[in-house]
Coordinates of C-alpha atoms in Angstrom, one line a residue:
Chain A
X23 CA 0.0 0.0 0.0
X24 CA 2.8 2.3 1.3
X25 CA 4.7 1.3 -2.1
X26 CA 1.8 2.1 -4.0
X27 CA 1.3 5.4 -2.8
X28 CA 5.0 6.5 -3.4
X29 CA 4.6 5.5 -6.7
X30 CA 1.9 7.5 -7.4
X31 CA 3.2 10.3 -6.0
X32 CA 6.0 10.1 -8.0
X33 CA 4.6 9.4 -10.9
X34 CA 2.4 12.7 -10.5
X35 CA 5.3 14.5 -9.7
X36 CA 6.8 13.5 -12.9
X37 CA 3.7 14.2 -14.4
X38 CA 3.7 18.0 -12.8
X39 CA 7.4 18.7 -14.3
X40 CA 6.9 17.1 -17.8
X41 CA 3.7 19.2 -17.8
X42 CA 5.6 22.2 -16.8
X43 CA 3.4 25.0 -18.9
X44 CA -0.1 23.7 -17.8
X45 CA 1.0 23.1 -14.1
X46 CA 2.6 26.8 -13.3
X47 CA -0.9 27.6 -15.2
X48 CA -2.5 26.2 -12.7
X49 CA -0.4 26.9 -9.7
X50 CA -0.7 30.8 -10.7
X51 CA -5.1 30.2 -11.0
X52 CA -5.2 28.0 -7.4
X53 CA -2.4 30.5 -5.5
X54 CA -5.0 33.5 -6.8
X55 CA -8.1 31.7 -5.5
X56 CA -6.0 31.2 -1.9
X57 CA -4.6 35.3 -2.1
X58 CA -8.1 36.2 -2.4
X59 CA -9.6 33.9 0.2
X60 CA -7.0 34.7 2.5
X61 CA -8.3 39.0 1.4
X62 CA -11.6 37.9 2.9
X63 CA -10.3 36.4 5.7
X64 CA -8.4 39.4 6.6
X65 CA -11.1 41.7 5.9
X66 CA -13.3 39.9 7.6
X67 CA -11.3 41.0 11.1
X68 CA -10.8 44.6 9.6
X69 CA -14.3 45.0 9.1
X70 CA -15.2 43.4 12.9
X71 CA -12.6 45.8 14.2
X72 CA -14.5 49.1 12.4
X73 CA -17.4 48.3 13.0
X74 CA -16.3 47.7 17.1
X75 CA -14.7 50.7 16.7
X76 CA -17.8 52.7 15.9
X77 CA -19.9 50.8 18.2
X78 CA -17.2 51.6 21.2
X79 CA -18.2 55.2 20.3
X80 CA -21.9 54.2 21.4
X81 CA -23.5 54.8 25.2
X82 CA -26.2 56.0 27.2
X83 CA -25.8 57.5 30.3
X84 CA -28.5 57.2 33.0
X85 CA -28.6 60.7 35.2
X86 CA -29.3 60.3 38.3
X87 CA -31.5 62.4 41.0
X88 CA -28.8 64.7 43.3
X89 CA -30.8 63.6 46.4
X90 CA -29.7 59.4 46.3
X91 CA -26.8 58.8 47.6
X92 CA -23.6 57.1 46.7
X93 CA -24.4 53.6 47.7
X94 CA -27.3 53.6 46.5
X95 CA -25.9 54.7 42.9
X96 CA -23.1 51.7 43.6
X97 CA -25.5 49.0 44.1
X98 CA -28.3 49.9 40.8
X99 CA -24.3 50.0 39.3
X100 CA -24.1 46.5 40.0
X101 CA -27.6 46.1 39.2
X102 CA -27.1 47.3 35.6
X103 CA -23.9 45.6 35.0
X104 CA -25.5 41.9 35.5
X105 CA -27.9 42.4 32.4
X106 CA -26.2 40.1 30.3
X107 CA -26.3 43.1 27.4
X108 CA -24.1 45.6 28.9
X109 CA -20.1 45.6 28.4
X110 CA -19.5 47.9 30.9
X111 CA -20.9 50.5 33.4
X112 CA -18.5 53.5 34.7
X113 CA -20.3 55.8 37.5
X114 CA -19.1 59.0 36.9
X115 CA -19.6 61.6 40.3
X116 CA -21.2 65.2 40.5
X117 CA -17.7 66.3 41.1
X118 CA -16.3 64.3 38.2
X119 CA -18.9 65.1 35.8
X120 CA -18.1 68.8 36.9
X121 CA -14.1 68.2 36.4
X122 CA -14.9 67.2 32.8
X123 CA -16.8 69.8 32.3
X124 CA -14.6 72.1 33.6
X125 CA -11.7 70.7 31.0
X126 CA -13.9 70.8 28.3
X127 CA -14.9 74.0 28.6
X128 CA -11.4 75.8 29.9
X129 CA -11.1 78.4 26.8
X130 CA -14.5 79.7 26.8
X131 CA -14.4 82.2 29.7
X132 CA -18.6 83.0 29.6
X133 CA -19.7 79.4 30.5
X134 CA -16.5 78.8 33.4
X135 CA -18.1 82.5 34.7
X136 CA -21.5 81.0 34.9
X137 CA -20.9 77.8 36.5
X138 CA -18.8 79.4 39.0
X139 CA -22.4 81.7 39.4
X140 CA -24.8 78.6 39.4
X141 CA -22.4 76.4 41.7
X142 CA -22.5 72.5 40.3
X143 CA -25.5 71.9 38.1
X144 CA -24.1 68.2 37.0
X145 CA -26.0 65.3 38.1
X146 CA -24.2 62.0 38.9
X147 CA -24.1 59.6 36.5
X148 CA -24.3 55.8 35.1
X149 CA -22.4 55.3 31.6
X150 CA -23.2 51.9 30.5
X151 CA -22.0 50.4 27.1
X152 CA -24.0 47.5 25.3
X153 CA -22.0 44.6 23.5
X154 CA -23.9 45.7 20.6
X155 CA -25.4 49.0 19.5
X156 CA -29.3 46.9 19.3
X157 CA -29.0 45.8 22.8
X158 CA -29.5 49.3 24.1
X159 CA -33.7 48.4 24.4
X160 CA -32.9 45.9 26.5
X161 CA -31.1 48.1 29.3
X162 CA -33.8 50.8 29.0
X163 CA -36.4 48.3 29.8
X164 CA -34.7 46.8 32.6
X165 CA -33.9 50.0 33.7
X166 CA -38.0 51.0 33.5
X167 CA -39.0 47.9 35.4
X168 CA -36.6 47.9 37.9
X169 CA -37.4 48.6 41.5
X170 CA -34.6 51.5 41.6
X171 CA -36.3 53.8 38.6
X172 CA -37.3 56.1 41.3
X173 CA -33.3 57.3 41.5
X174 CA -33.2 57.8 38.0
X175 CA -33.8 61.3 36.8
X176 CA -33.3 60.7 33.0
X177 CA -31.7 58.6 30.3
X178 CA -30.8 60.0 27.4
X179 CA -31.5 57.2 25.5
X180 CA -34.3 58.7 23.4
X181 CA -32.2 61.5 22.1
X182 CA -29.9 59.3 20.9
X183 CA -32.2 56.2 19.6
X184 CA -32.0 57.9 16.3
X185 CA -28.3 57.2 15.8
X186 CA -27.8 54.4 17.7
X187 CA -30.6 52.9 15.2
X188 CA -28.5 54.0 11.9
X189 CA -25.4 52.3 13.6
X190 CA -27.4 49.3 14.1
X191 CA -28.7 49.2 10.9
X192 CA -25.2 50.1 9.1
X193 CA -23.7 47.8 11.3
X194 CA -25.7 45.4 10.2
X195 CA -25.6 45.6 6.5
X196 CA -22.2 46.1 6.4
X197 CA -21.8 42.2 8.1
X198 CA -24.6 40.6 5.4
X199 CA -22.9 42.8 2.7
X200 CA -19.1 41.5 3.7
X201 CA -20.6 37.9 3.8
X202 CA -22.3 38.0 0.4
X203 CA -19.3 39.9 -1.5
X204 CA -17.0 37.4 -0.1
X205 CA -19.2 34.2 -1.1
X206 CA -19.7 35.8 -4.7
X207 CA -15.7 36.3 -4.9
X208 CA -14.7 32.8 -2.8
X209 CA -17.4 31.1 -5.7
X210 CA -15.9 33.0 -8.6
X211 CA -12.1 32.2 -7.8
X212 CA -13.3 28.1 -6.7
X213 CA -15.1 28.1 -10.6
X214 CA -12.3 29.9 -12.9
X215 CA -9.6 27.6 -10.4
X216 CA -11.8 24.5 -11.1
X217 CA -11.8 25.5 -14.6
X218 CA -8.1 25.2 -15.1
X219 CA -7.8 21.9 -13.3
X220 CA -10.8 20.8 -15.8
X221 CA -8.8 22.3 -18.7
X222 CA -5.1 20.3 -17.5
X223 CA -7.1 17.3 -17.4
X224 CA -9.3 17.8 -20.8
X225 CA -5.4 17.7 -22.5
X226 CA -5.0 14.8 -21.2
X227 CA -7.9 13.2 -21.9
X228 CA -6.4 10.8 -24.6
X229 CA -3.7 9.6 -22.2
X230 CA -6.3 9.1 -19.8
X231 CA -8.3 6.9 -22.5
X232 CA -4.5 4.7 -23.7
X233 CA -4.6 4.3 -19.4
X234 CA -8.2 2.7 -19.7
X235 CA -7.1 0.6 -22.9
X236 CA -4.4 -0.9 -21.8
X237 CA -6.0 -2.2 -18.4
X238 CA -5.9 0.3 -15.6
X239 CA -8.4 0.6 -13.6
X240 CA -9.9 3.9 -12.4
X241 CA -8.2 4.8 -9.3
X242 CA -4.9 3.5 -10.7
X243 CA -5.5 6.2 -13.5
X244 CA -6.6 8.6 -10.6
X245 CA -3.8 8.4 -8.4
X246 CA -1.2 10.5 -10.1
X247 CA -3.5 13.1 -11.1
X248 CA -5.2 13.4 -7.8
X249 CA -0.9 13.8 -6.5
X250 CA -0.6 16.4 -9.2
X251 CA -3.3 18.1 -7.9
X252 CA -2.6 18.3 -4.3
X253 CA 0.7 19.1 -6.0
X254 CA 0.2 22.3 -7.4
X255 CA -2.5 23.1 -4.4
X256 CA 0.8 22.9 -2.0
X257 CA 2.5 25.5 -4.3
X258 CA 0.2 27.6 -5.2
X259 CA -0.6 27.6 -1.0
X260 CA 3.3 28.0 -0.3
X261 CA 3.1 30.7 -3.2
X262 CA 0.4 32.5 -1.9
X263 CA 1.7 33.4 1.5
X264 CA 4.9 34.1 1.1
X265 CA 3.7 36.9 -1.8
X266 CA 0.6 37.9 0.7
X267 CA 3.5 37.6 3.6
X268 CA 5.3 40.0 1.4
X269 CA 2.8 42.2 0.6
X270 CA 1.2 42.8 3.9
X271 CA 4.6 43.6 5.8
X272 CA 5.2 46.7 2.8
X273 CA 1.5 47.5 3.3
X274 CA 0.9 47.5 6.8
X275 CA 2.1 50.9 7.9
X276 CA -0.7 52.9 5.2
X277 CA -3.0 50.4 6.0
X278 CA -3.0 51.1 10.1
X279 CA -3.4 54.4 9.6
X280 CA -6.6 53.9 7.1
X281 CA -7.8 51.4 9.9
X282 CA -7.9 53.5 12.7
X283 CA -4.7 51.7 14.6
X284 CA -5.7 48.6 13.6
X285 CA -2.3 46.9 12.7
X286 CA -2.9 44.3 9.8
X287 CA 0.7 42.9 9.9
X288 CA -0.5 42.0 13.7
X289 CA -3.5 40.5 12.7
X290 CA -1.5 38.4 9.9
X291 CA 0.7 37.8 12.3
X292 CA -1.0 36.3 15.1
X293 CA -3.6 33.9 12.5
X294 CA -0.4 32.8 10.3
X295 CA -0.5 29.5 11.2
X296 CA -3.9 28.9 10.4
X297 CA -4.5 30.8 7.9
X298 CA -1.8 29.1 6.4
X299 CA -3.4 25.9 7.2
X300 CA -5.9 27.2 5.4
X301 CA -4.5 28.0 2.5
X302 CA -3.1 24.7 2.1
X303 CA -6.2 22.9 2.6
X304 CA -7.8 25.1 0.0
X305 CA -5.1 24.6 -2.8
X306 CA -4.9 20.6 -2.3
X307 CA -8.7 20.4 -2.0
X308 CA -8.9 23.0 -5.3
X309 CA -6.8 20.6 -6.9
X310 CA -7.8 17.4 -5.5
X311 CA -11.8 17.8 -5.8
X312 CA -11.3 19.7 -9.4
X313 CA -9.6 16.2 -10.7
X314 CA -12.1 13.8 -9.4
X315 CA -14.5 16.2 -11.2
X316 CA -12.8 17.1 -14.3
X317 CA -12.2 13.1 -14.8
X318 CA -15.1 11.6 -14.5
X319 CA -15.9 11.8 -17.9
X320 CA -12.9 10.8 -19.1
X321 CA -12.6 7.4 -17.3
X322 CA -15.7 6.4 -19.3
X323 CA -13.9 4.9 -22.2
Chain B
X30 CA -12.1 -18.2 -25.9
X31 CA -12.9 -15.4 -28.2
X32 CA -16.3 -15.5 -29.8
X33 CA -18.0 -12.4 -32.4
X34 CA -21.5 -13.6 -32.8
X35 CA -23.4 -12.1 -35.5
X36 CA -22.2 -8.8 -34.6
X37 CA -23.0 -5.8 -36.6
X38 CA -21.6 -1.9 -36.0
X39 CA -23.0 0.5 -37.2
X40 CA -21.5 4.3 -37.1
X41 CA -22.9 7.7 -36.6
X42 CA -27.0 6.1 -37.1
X43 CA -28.3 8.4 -34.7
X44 CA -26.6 11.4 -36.3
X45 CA -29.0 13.9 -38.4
X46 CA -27.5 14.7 -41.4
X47 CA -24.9 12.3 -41.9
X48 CA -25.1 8.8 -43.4
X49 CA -24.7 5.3 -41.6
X50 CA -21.5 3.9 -41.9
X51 CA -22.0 -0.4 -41.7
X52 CA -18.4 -1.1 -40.3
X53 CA -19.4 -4.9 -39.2
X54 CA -22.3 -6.9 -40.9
X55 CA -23.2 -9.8 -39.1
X56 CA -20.0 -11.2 -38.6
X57 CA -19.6 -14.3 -36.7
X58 CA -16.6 -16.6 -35.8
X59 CA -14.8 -18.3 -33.2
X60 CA -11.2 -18.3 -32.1
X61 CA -9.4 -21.2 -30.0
X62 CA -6.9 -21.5 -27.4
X63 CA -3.1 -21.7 -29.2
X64 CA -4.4 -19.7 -32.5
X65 CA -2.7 -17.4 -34.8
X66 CA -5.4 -15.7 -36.9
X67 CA -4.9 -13.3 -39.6
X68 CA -8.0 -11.1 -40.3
X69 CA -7.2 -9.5 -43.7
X70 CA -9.3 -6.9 -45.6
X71 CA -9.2 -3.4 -47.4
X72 CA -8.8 -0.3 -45.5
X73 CA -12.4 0.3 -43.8
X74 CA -13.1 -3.5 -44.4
X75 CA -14.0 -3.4 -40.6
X76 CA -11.0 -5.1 -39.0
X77 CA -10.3 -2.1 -36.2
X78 CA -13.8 -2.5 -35.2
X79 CA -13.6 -5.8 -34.5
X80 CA -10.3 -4.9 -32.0
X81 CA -12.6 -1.7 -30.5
X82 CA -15.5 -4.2 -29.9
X83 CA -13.1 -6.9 -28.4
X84 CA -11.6 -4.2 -26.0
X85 CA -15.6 -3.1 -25.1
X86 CA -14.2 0.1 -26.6
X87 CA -17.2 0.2 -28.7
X88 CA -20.6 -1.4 -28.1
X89 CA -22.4 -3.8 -30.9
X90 CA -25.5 -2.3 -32.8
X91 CA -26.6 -5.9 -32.4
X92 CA -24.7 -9.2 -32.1
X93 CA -22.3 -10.4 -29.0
X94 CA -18.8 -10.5 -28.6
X95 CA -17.5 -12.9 -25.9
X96 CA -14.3 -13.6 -24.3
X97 CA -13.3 -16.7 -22.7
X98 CA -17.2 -17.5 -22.2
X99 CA -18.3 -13.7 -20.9
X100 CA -20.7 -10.9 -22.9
X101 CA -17.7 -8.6 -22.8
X102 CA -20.1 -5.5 -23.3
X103 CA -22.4 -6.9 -20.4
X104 CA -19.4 -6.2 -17.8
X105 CA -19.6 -2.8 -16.3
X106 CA -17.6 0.1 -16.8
X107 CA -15.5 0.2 -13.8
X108 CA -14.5 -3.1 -13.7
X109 CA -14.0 -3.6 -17.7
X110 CA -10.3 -3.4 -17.0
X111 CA -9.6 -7.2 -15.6
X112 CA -10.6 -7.9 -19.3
X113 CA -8.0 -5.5 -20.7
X114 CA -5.4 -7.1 -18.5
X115 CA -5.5 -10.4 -20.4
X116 CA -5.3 -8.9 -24.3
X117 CA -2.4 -7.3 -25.2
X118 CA -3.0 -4.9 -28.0
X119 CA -0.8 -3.4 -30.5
X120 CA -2.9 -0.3 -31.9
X121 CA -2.2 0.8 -35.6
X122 CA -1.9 4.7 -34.3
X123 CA 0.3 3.3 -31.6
X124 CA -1.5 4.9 -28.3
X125 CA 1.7 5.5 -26.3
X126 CA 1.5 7.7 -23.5
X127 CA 3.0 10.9 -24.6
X128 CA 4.2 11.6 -21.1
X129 CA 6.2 8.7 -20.6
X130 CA 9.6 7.3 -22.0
X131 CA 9.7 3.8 -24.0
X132 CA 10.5 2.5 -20.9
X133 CA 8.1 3.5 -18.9
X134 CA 5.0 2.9 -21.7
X135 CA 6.0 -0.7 -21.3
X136 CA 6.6 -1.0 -17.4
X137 CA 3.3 1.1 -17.1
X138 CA 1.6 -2.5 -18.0
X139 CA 2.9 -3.8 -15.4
X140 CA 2.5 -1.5 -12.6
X141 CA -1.3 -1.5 -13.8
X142 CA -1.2 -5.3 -12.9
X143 CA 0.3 -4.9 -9.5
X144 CA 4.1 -6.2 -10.9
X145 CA 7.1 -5.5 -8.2
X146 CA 9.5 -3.0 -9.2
X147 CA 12.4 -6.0 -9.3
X148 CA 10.4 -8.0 -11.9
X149 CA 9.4 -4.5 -13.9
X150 CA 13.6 -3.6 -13.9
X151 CA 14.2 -6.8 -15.1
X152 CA 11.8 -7.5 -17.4
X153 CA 10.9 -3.8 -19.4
X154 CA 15.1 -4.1 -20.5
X155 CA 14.7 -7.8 -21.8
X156 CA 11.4 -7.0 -23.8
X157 CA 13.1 -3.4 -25.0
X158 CA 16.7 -6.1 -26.4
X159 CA 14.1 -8.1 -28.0
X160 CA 12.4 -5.7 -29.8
X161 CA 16.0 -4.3 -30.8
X162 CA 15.0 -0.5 -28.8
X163 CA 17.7 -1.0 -25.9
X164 CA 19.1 2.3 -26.6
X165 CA 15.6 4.1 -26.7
X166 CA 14.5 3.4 -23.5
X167 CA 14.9 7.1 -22.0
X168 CA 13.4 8.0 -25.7
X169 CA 10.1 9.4 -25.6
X170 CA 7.2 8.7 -28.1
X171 CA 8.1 12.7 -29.9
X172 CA 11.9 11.6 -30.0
X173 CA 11.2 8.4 -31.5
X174 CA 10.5 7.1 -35.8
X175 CA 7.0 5.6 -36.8
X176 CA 8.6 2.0 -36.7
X177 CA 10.2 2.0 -33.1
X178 CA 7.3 3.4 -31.5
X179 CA 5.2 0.2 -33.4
X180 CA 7.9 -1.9 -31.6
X181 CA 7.8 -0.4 -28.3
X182 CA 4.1 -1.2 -28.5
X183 CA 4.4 -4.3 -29.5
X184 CA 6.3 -4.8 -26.5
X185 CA 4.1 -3.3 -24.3
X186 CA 1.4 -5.9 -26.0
X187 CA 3.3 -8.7 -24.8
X188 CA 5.1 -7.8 -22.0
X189 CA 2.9 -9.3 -19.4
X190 CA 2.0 -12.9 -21.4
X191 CA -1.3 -11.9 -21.7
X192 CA -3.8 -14.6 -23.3
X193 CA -4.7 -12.8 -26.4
X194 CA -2.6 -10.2 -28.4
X195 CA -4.7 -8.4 -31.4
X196 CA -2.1 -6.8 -33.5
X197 CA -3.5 -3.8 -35.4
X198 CA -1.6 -3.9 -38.4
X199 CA 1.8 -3.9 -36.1
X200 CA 4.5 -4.4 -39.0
X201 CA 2.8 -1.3 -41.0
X202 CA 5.7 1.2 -40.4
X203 CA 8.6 -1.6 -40.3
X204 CA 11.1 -2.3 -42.9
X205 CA 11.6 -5.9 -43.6
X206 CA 14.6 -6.9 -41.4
X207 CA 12.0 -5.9 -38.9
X208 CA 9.1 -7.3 -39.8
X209 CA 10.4 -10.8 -40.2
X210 CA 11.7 -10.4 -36.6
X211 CA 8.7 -9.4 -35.6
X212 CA 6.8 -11.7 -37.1
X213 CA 9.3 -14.7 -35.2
X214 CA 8.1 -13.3 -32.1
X215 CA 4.6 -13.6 -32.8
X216 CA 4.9 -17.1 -33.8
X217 CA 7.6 -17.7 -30.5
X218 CA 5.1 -16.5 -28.3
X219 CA 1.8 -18.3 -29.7
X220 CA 3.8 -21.9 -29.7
X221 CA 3.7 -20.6 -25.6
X222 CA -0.2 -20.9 -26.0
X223 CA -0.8 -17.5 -26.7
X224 CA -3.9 -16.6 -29.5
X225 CA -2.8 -14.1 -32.1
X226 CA -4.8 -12.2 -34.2
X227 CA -3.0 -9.9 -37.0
X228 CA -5.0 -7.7 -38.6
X229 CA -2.8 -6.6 -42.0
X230 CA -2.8 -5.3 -45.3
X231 CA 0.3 -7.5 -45.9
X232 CA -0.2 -10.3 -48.4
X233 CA 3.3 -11.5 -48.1
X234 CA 3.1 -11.9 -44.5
X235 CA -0.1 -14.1 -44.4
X236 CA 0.8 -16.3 -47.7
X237 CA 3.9 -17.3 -45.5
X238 CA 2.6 -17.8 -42.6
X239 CA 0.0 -20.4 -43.8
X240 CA -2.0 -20.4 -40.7
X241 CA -6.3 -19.5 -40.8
X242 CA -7.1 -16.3 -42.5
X243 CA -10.8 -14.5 -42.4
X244 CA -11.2 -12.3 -44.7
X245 CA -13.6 -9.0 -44.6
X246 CA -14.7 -7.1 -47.2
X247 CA -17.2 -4.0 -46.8
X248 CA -17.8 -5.3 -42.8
X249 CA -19.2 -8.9 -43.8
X250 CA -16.6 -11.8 -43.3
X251 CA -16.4 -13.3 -46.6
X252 CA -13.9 -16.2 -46.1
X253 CA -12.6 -18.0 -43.2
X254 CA -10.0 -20.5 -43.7
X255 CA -8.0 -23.4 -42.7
X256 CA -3.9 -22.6 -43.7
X257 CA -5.9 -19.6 -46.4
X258 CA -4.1 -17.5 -48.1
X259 CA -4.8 -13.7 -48.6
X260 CA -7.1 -13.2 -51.9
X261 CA -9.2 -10.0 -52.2

């Protein structure tokens, strides 16, 4: 069996190097296919990334009436930050709210002039963040049937329902968009790579046909293309990431600063090894699956 | 062992346009163990059919063909190739794998039929002396004339003593020093018990051989006999 296998892999290494033209042909159509499945994969992080990024920018913050006190504000904290929905809740004092005020504020002398009139105005204050930017319902509605809504003065979530709903929904699309575009390209590249495999394999169609005559059977006959497949699948793969390697590492710098910080050489970096794997399971199953295929017709002589 | 009863092929009849071509009509004959047949007839006279329809290349418009007892076009596709293993076959347009040297069209035979590599080196270099193409082994079938690559298929026919060899016109491209040899190997290997058939156009070659002759003419087999001789 072992003896058996080594000879077909030889013989469809042979086959790859006395088929030289048709085989870089093919390396060159599977190690495209990879590069732009690997794209996706990689975008698919960039786009999670932005779309966290705007979604960090999202929160509500839950005023509180200046008569409860500080313990009480501490527990309803702890309160809020069980809901399985919210990421995180920050209590923010009177006195701090009025210290960031204060900063915000420092070059426009009329409104420092008038608080220092009016004394502290600031209530105190729970910011809480939702995983996502639709889970923001959920916190308002345990906030309005919760036992503590009597220390709550306002939340400001109505004002901003408006734009936390666009985020949502862009948010949103954006994900079903990414998935479709990158099934669309992943199909394209599998066809026009599944093509070439089917074109290698309709030149050999009368050597496949001698094979039959002379008394192989099928998976004899199968063998060494099926190697020469996973062959040029393990180049192309090899292929693939050292020019994506390549590419990403000259990249990387622009592209950080067009992702807000997010560094794609870090990314790369930290999924090589399986994307890698990856790639390599693509190219020999590109090449492996595509001969099966592309033969069947062949073997029926 | 080899049987063709009232078989007939017929070509392109399902094809609009373009007119039936009667290749075989209602041919019928036997063939026996320790044979040598020559089939002899014009060019289109149907004897490449009869190889095709041995092979289950090509399927019957009616009739049977049968080998060693079995409907060779009843056995299914996938497992038509246990037949193929016991004809050897030397095909007029040669059929050598492009991709492969002399040498390794003939051991390919063998490693189809499960041979260990000692018995493939040792045999592929006695069969390539015998055929007279020792020093075309690395040679592939681009690099090589009309009349070796006829012998390095006639080499691969033999190679692995199968029961039957059908040889499609196999001295066509020779010249005559070769032929004759050739021609001593066929007989060498059928006094072993192996059936031959030669298909030819070669009158010389069957006169002298004086062994059974069928003749076909226009796809019906108009003569089959005894020590015949070749008359069209």
């Amino acid at each position: 069996m072992l003896t058996l296998l080594k000879k077909t892999i030889k013989t469809g290494w042979l086959n790859f190097i006395r088929n030289s033209a048709i085989s870089i042909a093919t390396c060159f159509i599977i190690g495209m296919t990879i590069f732009l499945i690997t794209s996706l994969l990689i975008m698919k992080d960039v786009a999670d990334y932005l779309i966290n990024v705007i979604q960090e920018k999202v929160d509500i913050s839950i005023y509180l009436k200046d008569t409860v006190a500080e313990e009480e504000i501490l527990v309803l904290k702890d309160e809020i930050a069980k809901i399985p929905e919210v990421k995180e809740v920050q209590y923010v004092s009177r006195a701090e709210a009025l210290d960031r005020f204060v900063e915000r504020y420092k070059n426009n002398p009329v409104v420092i002039e008038s608080l220092a009139e009016v004394g502290n105005p600031l209530l105190p204050a729970l910011n809480v963040k939702a995983w996502q930017a639709n889970q923001y319902d959920a916190v308002v509605s345990f906030l309005e049937n919760s036992p503590s809504k009597d220390l709550i003065d306002k939340v400001d979530y109505h004002e901003r329902k408006p734009v936390i709903d666009r985020i949502s929904a862009m948010t949103a699309t954006f994900n079903a968009l990414g998935i479709i575009m990158s099934l669309v390209l992943a199909i394209v590249a599998i066809l026009v790579a599944f093509n070439q495999v089917r074109l290698a394999i309709y030149n050999a169609r009368e050597e496949i046909a001698i094979q039959r005559l002379v008394g192989a059977s099928n998976w004899f006959i199968r063998g060494p293309f099926l190697a020469q497949g996973a062959i040029s699948g393990v180049f192309a793969a090899v292929g693939a990431a050292l020019i994506f390697s390549i590419a990403i590492f000259i990249l990387s710098p622009k592209l950080t600063v067009l992702f807000s910080g997010l560094s794609i050489s870090g990314v790369f970096l930290s999924k090589f090894w399986l994307l890698f794997f990856i790639q390599l399971l693509v190219g020999i199953g590109l090449g492996v699956v595509s001969s099966i295929i592309a033969m069947k017709k062949h073997l029926e002589v | 062992m080899l049987k063709f009863q009232n078989t007939t092929k017929i070509y392109d009849k399902n094809h609009i346009g373009s007119i039936a071509k009667v290749a075989l009509d209602n041919v019928s004959f036997e063939v026996n163990k320790k044979e040598f047949v020559s089939v002899v007839g014009k060019s289109g006279a149907g004897k490449t059919t009869l190889l095709k329809l041995l092979l289950a290349e090509e399927k019957p418009t009616k009739g049977r063909v049968f080998f060693d007892g079995q409907d060779v076009h009843k056995i299914a596709k996938p497992s038509i190739f246990h037949l193929r293993r016991r004809i050897g076959t030397v095909f007029q347009d040669y059929k050598l794998l492009p991709t492969k040297t002399a040498y390794e069209n003939i051991a390919y035979v063998l490693e189809v039929m499960g041979y260990e590599d000692e018995e493939i080196s040792r045999d592929v270099p006695e069969v390539l002396k015998i055929v007279g193409l020792s020093d075309k082994s690395h040679s592939f079938p681009a690099e090589m004339s009309g009349g070796e690559k006829q012998r390095v298929v006639i080499a691969r026919a033999l190679i692995h003593r199968p029961d039957v060899i059908f040889a499609d016109e196999p001295t066509g491209n020779l010249d005559p020093y070769h032929t004759s040899e050739i021609l001593k190997l066929l007989l060498n290997i059928n006094n072993f018990g192996t059936i031959i058939i030669l298909a030819t156009h070669n009158k010389e070659i069957v006169n002298n051989l004086k062994r059974r002759v069928i003749t076909l003419e226009n796809g019906k087999l108009i003569r089959d006999e005894e020590k015949g001789r070749f008359v069209l």
